[in-house]
Coordinates of C-alpha atoms in Angstrom, one line a residue:
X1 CA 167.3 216.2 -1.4
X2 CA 169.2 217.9 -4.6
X3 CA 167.7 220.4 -6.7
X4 CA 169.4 221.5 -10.0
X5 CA 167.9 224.8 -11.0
X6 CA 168.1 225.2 -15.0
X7 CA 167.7 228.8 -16.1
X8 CA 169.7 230.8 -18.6
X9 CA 168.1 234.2 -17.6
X10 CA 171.4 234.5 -15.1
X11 CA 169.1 237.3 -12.8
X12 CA 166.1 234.9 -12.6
X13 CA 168.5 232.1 -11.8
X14 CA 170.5 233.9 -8.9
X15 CA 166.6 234.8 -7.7
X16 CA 165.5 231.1 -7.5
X17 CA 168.8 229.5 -6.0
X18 CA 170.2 232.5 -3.5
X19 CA 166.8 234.3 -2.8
X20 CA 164.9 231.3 -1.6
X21 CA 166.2 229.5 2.1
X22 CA 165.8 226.1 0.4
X23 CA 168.1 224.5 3.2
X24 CA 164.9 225.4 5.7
X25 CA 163.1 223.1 3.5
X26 CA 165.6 220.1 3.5
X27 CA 166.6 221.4 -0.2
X28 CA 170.3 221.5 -1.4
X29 CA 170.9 223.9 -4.6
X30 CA 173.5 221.0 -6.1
X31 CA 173.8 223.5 -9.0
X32 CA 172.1 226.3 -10.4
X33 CA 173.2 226.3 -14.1
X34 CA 172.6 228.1 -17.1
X35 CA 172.0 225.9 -20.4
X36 CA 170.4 222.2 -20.8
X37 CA 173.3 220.6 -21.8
X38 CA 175.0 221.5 -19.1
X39 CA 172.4 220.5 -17.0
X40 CA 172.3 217.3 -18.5
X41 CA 176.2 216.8 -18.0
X42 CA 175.7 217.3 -14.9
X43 CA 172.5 214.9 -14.0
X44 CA 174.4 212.2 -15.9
X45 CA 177.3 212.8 -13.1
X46 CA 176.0 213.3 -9.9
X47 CA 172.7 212.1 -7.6
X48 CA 170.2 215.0 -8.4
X49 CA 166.8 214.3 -7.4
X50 CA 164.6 217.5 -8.3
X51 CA 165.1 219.5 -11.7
X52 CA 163.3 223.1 -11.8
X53 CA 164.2 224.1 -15.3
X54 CA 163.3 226.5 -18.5
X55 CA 161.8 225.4 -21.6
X56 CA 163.4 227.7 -24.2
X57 CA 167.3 227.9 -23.4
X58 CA 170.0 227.1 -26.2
X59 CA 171.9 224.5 -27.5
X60 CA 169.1 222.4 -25.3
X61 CA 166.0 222.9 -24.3
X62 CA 163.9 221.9 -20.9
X63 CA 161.0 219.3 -22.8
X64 CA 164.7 217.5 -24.6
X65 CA 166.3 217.8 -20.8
X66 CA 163.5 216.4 -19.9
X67 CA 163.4 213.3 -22.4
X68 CA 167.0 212.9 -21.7
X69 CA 166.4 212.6 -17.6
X70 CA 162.8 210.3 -17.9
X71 CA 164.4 208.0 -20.3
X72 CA 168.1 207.4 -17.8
X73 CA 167.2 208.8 -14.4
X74 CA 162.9 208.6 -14.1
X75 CA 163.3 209.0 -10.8
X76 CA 164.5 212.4 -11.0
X77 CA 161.5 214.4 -10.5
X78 CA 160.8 217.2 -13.2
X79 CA 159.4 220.6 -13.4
X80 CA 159.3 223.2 -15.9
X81 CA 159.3 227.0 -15.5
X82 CA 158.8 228.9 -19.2
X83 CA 157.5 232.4 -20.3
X84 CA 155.1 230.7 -23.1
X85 CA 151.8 229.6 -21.8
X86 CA 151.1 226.7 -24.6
X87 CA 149.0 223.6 -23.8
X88 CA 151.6 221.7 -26.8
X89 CA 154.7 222.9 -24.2
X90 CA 152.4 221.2 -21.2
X91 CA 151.2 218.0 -23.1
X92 CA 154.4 217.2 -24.3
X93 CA 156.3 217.8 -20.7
X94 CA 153.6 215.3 -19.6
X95 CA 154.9 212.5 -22.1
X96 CA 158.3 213.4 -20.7
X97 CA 157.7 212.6 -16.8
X98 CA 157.3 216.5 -16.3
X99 CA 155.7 216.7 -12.7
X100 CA 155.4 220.4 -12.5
X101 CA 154.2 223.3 -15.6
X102 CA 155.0 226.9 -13.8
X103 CA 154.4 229.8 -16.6
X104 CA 156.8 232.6 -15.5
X105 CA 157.0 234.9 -13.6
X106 CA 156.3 232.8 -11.0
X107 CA 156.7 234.0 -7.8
X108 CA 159.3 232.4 -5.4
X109 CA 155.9 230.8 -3.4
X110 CA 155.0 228.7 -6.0
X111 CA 158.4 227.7 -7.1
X112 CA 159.0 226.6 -3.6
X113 CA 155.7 224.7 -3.0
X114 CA 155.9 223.1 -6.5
X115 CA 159.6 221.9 -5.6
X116 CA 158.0 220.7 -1.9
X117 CA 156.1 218.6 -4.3
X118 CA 158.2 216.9 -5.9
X119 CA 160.7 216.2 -2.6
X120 CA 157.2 214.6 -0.9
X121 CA 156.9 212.7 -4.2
X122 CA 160.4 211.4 -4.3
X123 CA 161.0 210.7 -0.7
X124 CA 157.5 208.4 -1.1
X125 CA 158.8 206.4 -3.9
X126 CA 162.0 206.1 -2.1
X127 CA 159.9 204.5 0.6
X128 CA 158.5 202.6 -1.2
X129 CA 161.2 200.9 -3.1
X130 CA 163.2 200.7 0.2
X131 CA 160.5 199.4 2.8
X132 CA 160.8 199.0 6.5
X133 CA 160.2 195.4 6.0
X134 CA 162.7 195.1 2.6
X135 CA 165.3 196.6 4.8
X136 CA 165.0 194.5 7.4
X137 CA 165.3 191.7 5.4
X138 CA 168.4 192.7 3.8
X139 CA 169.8 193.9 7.0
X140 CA 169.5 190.1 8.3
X141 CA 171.1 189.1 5.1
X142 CA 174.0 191.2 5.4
X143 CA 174.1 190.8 9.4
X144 CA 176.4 188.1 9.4
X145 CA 179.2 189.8 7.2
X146 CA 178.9 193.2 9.5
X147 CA 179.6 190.7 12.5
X148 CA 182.5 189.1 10.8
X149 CA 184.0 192.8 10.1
X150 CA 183.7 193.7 13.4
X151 CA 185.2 191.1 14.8
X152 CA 188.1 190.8 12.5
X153 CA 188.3 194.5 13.4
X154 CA 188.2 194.2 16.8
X155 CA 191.1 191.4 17.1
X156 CA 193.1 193.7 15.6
X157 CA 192.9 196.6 17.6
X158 CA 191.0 199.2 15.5
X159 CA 188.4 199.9 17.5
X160 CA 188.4 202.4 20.8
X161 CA 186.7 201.0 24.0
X162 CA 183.9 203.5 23.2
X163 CA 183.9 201.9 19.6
X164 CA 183.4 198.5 20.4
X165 CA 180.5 198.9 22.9
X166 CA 178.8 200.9 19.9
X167 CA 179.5 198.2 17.4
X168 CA 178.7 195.8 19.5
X169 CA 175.2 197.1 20.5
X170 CA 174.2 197.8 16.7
X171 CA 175.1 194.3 15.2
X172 CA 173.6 192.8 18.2
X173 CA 176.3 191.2 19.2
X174 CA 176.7 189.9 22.7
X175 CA 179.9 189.6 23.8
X176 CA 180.3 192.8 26.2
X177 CA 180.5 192.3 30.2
X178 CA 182.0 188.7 29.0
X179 CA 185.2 186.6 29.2
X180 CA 187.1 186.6 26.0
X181 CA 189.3 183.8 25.1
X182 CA 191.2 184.1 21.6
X183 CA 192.3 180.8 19.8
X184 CA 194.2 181.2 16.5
X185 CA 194.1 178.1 14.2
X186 CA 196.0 177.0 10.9
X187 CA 196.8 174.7 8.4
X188 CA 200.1 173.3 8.6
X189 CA 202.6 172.9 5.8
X190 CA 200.9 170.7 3.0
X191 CA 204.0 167.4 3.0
X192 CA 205.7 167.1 -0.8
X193 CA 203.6 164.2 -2.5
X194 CA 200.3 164.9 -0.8
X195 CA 198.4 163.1 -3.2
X196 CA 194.9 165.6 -2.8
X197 CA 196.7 169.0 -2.6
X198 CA 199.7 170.9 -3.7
X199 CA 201.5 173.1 -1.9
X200 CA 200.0 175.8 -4.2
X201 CA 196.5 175.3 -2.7
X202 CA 197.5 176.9 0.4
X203 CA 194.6 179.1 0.0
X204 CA 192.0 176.8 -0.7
X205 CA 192.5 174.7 2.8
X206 CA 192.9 177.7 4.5
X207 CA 189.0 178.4 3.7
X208 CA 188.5 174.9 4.3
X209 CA 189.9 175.1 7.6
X210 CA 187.4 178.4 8.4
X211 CA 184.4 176.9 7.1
X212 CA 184.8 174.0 9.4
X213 CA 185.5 176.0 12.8
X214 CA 182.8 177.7 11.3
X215 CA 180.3 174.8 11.2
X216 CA 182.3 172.9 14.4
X217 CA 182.8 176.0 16.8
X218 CA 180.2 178.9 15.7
X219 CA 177.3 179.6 18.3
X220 CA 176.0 182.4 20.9
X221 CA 179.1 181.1 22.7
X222 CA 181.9 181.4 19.8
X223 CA 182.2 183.7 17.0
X224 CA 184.6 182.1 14.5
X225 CA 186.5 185.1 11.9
X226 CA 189.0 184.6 9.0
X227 CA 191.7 186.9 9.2
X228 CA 193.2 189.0 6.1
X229 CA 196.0 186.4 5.7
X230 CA 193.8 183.3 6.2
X231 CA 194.6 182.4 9.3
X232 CA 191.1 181.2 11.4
X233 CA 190.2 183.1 14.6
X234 CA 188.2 181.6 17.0
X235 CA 186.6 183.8 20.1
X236 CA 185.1 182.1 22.8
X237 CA 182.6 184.1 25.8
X238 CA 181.5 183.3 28.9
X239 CA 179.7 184.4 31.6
X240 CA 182.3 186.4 34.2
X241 CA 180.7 183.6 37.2
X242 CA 182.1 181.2 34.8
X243 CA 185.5 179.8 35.9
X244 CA 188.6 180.3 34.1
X245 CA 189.4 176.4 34.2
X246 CA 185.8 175.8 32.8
X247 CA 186.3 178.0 29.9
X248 CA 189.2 176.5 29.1
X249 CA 187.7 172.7 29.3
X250 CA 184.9 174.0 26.8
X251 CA 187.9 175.3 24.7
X252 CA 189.9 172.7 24.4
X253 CA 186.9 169.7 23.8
X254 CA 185.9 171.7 21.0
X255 CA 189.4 172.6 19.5
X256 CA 190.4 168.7 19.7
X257 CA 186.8 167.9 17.3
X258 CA 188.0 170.3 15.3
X259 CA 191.7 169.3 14.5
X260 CA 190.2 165.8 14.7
X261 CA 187.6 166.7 12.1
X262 CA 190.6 168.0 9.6
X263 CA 192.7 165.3 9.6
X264 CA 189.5 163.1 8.8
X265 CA 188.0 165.2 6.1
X266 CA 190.9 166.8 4.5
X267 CA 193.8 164.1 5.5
X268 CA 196.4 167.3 6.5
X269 CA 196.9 169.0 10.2
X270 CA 196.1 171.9 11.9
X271 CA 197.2 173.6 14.4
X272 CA 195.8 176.2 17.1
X273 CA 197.7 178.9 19.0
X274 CA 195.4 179.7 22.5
X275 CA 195.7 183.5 24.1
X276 CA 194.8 184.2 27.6
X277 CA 191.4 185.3 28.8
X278 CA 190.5 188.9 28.0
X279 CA 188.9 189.8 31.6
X280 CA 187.2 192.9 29.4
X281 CA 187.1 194.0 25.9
X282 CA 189.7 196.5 25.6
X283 CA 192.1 193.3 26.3
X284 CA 191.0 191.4 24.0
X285 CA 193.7 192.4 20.4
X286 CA 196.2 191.9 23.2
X287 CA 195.2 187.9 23.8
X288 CA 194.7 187.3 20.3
X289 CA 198.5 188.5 19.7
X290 CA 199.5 186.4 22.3
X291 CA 197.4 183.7 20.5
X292 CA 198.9 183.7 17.0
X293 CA 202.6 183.8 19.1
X294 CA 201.5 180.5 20.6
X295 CA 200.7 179.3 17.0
X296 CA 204.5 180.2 15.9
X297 CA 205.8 177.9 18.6
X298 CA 204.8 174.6 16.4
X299 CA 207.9 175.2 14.4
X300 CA 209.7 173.8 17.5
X301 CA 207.2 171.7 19.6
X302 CA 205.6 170.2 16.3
X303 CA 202.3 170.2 13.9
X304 CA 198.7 169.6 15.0
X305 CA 198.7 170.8 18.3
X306 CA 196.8 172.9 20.1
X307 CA 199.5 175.4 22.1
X308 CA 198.8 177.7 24.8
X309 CA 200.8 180.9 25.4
X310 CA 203.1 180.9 27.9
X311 CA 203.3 184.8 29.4
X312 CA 206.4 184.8 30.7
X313 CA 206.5 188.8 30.4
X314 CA 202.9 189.8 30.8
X315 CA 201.6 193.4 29.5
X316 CA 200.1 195.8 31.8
X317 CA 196.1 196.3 30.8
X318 CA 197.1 199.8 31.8
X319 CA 198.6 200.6 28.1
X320 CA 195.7 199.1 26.2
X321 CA 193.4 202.2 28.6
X322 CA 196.2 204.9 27.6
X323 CA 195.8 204.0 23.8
X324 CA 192.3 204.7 23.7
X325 CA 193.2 208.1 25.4
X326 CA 195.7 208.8 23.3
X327 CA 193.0 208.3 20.2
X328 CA 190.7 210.9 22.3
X329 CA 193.2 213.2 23.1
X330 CA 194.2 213.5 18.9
X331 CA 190.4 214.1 18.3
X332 CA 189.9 216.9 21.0
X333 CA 193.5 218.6 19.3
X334 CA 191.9 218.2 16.0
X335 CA 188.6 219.6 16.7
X336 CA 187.9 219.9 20.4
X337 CA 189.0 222.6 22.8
X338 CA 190.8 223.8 25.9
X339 CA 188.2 222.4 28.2
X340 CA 188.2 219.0 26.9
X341 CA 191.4 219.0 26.1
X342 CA 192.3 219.7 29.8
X343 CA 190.2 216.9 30.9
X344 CA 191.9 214.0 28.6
X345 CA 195.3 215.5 29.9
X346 CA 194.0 215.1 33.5
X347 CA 192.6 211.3 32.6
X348 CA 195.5 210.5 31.1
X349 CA 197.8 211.9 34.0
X350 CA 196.3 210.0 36.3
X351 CA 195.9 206.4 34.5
X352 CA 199.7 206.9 33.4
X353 CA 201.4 208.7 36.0
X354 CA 199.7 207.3 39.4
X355 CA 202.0 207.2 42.2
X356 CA 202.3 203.2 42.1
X357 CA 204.2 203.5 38.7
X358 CA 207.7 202.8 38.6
X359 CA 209.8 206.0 37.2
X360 CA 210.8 203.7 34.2
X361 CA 207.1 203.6 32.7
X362 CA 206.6 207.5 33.8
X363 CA 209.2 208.3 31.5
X364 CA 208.2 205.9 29.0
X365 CA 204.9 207.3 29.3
X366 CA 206.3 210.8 28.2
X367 CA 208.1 210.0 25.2
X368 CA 204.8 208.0 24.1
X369 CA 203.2 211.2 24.8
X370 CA 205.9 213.2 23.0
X371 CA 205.8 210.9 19.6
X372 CA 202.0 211.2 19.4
X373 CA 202.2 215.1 19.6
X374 CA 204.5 214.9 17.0
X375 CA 203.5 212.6 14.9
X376 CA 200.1 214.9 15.0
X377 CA 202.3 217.7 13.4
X378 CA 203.7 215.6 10.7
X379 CA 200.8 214.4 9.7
X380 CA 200.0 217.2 8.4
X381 CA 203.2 218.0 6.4
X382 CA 203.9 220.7 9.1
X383 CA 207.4 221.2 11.2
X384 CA 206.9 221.4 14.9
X385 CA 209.0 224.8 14.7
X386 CA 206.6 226.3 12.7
X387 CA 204.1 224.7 14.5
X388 CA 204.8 225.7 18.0
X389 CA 206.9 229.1 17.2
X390 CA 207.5 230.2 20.7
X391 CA 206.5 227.2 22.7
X392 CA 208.9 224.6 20.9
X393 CA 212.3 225.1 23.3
X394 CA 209.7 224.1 25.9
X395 CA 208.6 220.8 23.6
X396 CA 212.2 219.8 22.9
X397 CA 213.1 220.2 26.5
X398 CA 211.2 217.6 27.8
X399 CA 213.7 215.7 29.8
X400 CA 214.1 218.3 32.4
X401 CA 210.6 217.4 33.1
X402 CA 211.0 216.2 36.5
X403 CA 207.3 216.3 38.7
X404 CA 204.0 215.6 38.0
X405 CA 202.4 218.5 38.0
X406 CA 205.2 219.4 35.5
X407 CA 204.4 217.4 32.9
X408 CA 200.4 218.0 33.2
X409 CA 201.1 221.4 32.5
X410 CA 203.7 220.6 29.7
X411 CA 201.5 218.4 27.8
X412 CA 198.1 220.4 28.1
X413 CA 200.3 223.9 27.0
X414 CA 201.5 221.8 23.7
X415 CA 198.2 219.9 23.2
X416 CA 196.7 223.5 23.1
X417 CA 199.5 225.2 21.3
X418 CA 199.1 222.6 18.2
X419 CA 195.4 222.6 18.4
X420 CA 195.1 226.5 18.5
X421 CA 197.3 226.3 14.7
X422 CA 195.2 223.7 13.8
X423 CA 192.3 226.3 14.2
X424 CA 193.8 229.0 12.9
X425 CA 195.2 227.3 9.7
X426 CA 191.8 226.2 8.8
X427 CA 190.1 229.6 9.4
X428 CA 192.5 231.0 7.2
X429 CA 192.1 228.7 4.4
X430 CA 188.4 230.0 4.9
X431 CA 189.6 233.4 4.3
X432 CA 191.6 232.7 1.1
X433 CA 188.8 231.1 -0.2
X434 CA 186.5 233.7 -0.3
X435 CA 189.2 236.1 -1.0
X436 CA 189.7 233.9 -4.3
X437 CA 185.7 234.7 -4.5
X438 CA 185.4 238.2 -4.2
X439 CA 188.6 238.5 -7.0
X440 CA 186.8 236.4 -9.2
X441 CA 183.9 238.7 -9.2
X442 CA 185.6 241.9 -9.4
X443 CA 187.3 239.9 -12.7
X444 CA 184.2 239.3 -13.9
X445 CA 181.7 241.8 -13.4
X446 CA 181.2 243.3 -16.7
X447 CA 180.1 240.0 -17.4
X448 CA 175.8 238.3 -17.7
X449 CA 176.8 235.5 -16.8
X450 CA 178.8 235.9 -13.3
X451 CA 177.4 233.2 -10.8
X452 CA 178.4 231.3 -7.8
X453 CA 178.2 227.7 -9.6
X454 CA 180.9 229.4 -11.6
X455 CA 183.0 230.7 -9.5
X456 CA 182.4 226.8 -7.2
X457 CA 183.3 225.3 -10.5
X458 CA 186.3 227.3 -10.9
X459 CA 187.7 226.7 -7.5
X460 CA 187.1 223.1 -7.8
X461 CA 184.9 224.0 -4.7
X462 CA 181.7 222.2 -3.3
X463 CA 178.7 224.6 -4.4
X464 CA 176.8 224.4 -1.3
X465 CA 179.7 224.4 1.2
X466 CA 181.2 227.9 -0.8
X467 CA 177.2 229.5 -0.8
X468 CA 177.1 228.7 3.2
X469 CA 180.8 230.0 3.7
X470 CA 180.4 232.9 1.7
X471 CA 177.5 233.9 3.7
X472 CA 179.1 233.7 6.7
X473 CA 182.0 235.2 6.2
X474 CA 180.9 238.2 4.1
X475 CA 177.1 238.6 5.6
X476 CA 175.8 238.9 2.6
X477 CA 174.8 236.0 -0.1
X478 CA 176.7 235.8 -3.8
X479 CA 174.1 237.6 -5.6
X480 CA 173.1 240.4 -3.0
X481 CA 177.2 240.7 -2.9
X482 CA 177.3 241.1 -6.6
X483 CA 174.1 243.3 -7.1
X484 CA 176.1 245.8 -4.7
X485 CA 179.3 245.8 -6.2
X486 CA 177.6 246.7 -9.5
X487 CA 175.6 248.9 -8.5
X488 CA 178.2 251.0 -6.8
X489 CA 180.4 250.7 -9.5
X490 CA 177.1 251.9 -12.1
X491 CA 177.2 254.9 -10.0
X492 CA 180.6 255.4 -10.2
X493 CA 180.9 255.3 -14.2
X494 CA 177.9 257.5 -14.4
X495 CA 179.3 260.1 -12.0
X496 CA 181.6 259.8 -14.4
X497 CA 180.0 260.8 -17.9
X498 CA 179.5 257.3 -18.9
X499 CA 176.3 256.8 -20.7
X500 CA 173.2 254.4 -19.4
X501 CA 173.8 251.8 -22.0
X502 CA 177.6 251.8 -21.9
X503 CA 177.4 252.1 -17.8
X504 CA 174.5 248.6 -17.7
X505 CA 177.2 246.9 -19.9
X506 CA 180.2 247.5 -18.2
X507 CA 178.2 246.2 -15.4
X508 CA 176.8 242.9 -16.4
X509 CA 173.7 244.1 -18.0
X510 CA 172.7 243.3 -21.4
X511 CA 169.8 244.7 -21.0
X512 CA 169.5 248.4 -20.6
X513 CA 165.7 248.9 -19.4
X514 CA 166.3 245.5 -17.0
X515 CA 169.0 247.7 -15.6
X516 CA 167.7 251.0 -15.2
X517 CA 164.6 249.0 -13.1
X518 CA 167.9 247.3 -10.8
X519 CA 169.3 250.7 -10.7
X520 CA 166.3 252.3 -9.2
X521 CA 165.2 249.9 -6.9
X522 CA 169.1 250.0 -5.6
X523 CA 169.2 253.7 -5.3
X524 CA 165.7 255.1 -5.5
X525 CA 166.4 257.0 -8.3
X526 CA 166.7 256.5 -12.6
X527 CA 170.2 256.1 -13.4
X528 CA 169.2 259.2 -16.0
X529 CA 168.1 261.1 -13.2
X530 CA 170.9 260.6 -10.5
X531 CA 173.9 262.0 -13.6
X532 CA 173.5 264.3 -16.0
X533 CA 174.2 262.5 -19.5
X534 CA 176.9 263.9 -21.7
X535 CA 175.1 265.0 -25.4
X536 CA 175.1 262.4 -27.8

């Protein structure tokens, strides 16, 4: 839930967004701002769902923020905080969607449970608009597209083994624990002369083609998929007690209705390219490669047939488990650590480098394993020299590699290498950024209006992600950070001579008696008492 806080009193603005743990709430300060129209700029540009806001600010005030928000956004929930207790500043907040009238001060208590307010009232409306049963509906509606996605996905090896099983459960698909057996289909050339088509509507038969496996081949049994250039995919399960040979029977009865049904209805050919059986689902991009293979041997057997591959060099399943661990083992180098990083390298050692492998796919193995680290590196506009400083002799030295045990320990000491600069890179990009911060204050610290939305906006940073980082890095949130700062450098310039007035200005105050009150509750003293004042 977003709350933009409108206040152009900059220390009662700082006191509403940084002295008030709205995240414990389930709030998220979006901005905390000082004038309407910039308020409004920034309603009219981002999903805000709570505005706590002034009435009397300039260029615009909070009742014409308000008409501005009721008449384009009346969802956004409204409340308004002023220092004028007038029924005419209530009545006509009412006629503007205002859900909220606080008369100032008000304490952060009711601030917070008039905001709680409105987030119970916009999370019910939400609910209501977007019921249980509305979603479900649409869900249903939108099922079959999801399914299509995945599968289309799926046949072309996007998805991890972990991936699919997810999918699979969510769209209620049931195709895991199955044999898989992938059959690509297409139209064939349409002949010069064809009196119903040109060759120009290539496209338009290839949908035609789809929307009759569709209604021929589609069941529990088949899910039917048009790939991303046209070409039909057709995906037949069965049970695993289900024989190969009776698969294939069911296949090939319905493929022949099918290119039987083309020639009738459309008067051109098809033809189909069969894969092998996937025994699992991790094997199944493989068949339906093999598949659309089988569909390119028409140019020498012929048009509308139905051609099954013929693996005369078959792939080892073994490669399609080492790609998924290769996926995993570029996550846990990204953002993991040594421990799971040690157990991928250990996983991967022993699907890869088992004793029954011959030596040529061992060393295949480790150049695979070599590219990936180093296309990890790239990626990221890095050299692996700078990358690895003192570890990369030992990278590019790999062909000396010569046991097992050898290369375990050579991949998990560069796995952690590169994974330990990824770390380190990104904490000091956190360090930078609040170094940018803290300059931007000391820059700015003479000046009122000196706030972390600001400096966010300056930075082209994300306001809540630089409140949260700031915190954690310096212990201290933006505005306690910036009350000390001034007030040690107000001590400073009145140790120094500086007068009261002069002192609150250089400091961010325009307002000297405001000040003095800071001052004292900082140090316990009057700023008149702590220095003795020069005569005027």
């Amino acid at each position: 839930m977003k709350l933009l806080i409108v206040e152009d009193e900059h220390h009662v603005r700082e006191r509403i967004a940084e002295g008030i743990d709205w995240p414990s709430f389930g709030i998220e300060v979006a901005h905390a701002v000082g004038s309407g129209r910039e308020a409004w700029t920034i309603v009219q540009k981002e999903r805000i769902d709570i505005v706590l806001t002034d009435i009397r600010m300039p260029e615009m005030g909070g009742l014409e923020l308000a008409k501005h928000v009721k008449r384009d956004f009346p969802h956004v929930k409204i409340i308004l905080l002023t220092g004028h207790d007038d029924f005419e500043y209530a009545r006509e907040g009412i006629e503007h969607g205002v859900l909220k009238y606080l008369v100032k001060p008000a304490d952060n208590d009711e601030i917070v449970a008039a905001v709680l307010e409105a987030k119970e009232l916009r999370e019910r409306e939400a609910a209501e608009r977007h019921s249980i049963a509305l979603l479900e509906r649409q869900w249903k509606e939108h099922l079959p597209h999801l399914k299509g996605l995945f599968y289309k996905s799926w046949l072309q090896g996007r998805y991890a083994g972990w991936e699919i099983e997810r999918r699979a459960h969510d769209l209620q698909v049931a195709c895991l624990g199955r044999k898989l057996l992938p059959v690509a289909l297409d139209m064939d050339p349409i002949p010069e002369g064809n009196e119903r088509f040109r060759v120009s509507d290539r496209a338009l038969v290839l949908f035609a083609l789809y929307t009759m496996a569709r209604d021929v081949l589609e069941s529990e049994a088949c899910a039917v998929v048009q790939d991303d250039d046209g070409v039909t995919a057709a995906v037949f399960m069965a049970a695993p007690e289900e024989s190969d040979e009776t698969l294939h029977a069911r296949m090939n009865h319905a493929i022949d209705e099918l290119l039987a049904t083309v020639r009738m209805v459309l008067r051109l050919t098809a033809s189909a390219g069969i894969g092998p059986v996937a025994a699992d689902a991790q094997q199944l991009p493989r068949a339906y490669r093999m598949s659309r293979m089988a569909l390119q041997e028409r140019i020498v057997l012929g048009n509308d047939m139905a051609i099954p591959y013929r693996d005369t060099n078959p792939e080892e399943a073994g490669w399609v488990l080492l790609a998924d661990l290769e996926k995993e083992l570029e996550l846990a180098i990204e953002t993991g650590g040594p421990a799971g990083r040690r157990e991928l390298v250990q996983r991967i050692m022993e699907a890869g480098f088992a004793t029954d492998k011959p030596l040529a796919d061992a060393k295949e193995l480790l150049l695979r394993m070599v590219c990936q680290l180093a296309r990890i590196v790239h990626a990221k506009g890095w050299t692996l020299r700078e990358t690895l400083k003192g570890d990369y002799e030992a990278f590019a030295g790999f062909g000396s590699l010569l046991a097992k045990e050898q290369i375990a320990a050579w991949l998990q000491r560069m796995a952690d290498r590169i994974g330990d600069t990824i770390a380190e890179r990104r904490k000091s990009g956190t360090q930078l950024t609040i170094g940018e911060v803290e300059r931007f204050i000391q820059e700015r610290l003479h000046e009122e209006e000196l706030s972390l939305y600001l400096a966010a906006e300056s930075m082209y940073v994300n306001y809540s992600y630089l409140s949260r980082t700031f915190k954690e890095v310096t212990g201290q949130s933006f505005s306690d950070y910036v009350l000390r700062l001034r007030m040690e450098k107000a001590k400073e310039l009145l140790g120094q001579g500086m007068k009261v007035y002069d002192a609150a200005e250089r400091v961010g105050y325009r307002h000297v008696n405001y000040f003095s009150k800071s001052f004292q509750k900082y140090w316990g003293i009057k700023p008149s008492g702590m220095f003795r004042q020069p005569a005027p």
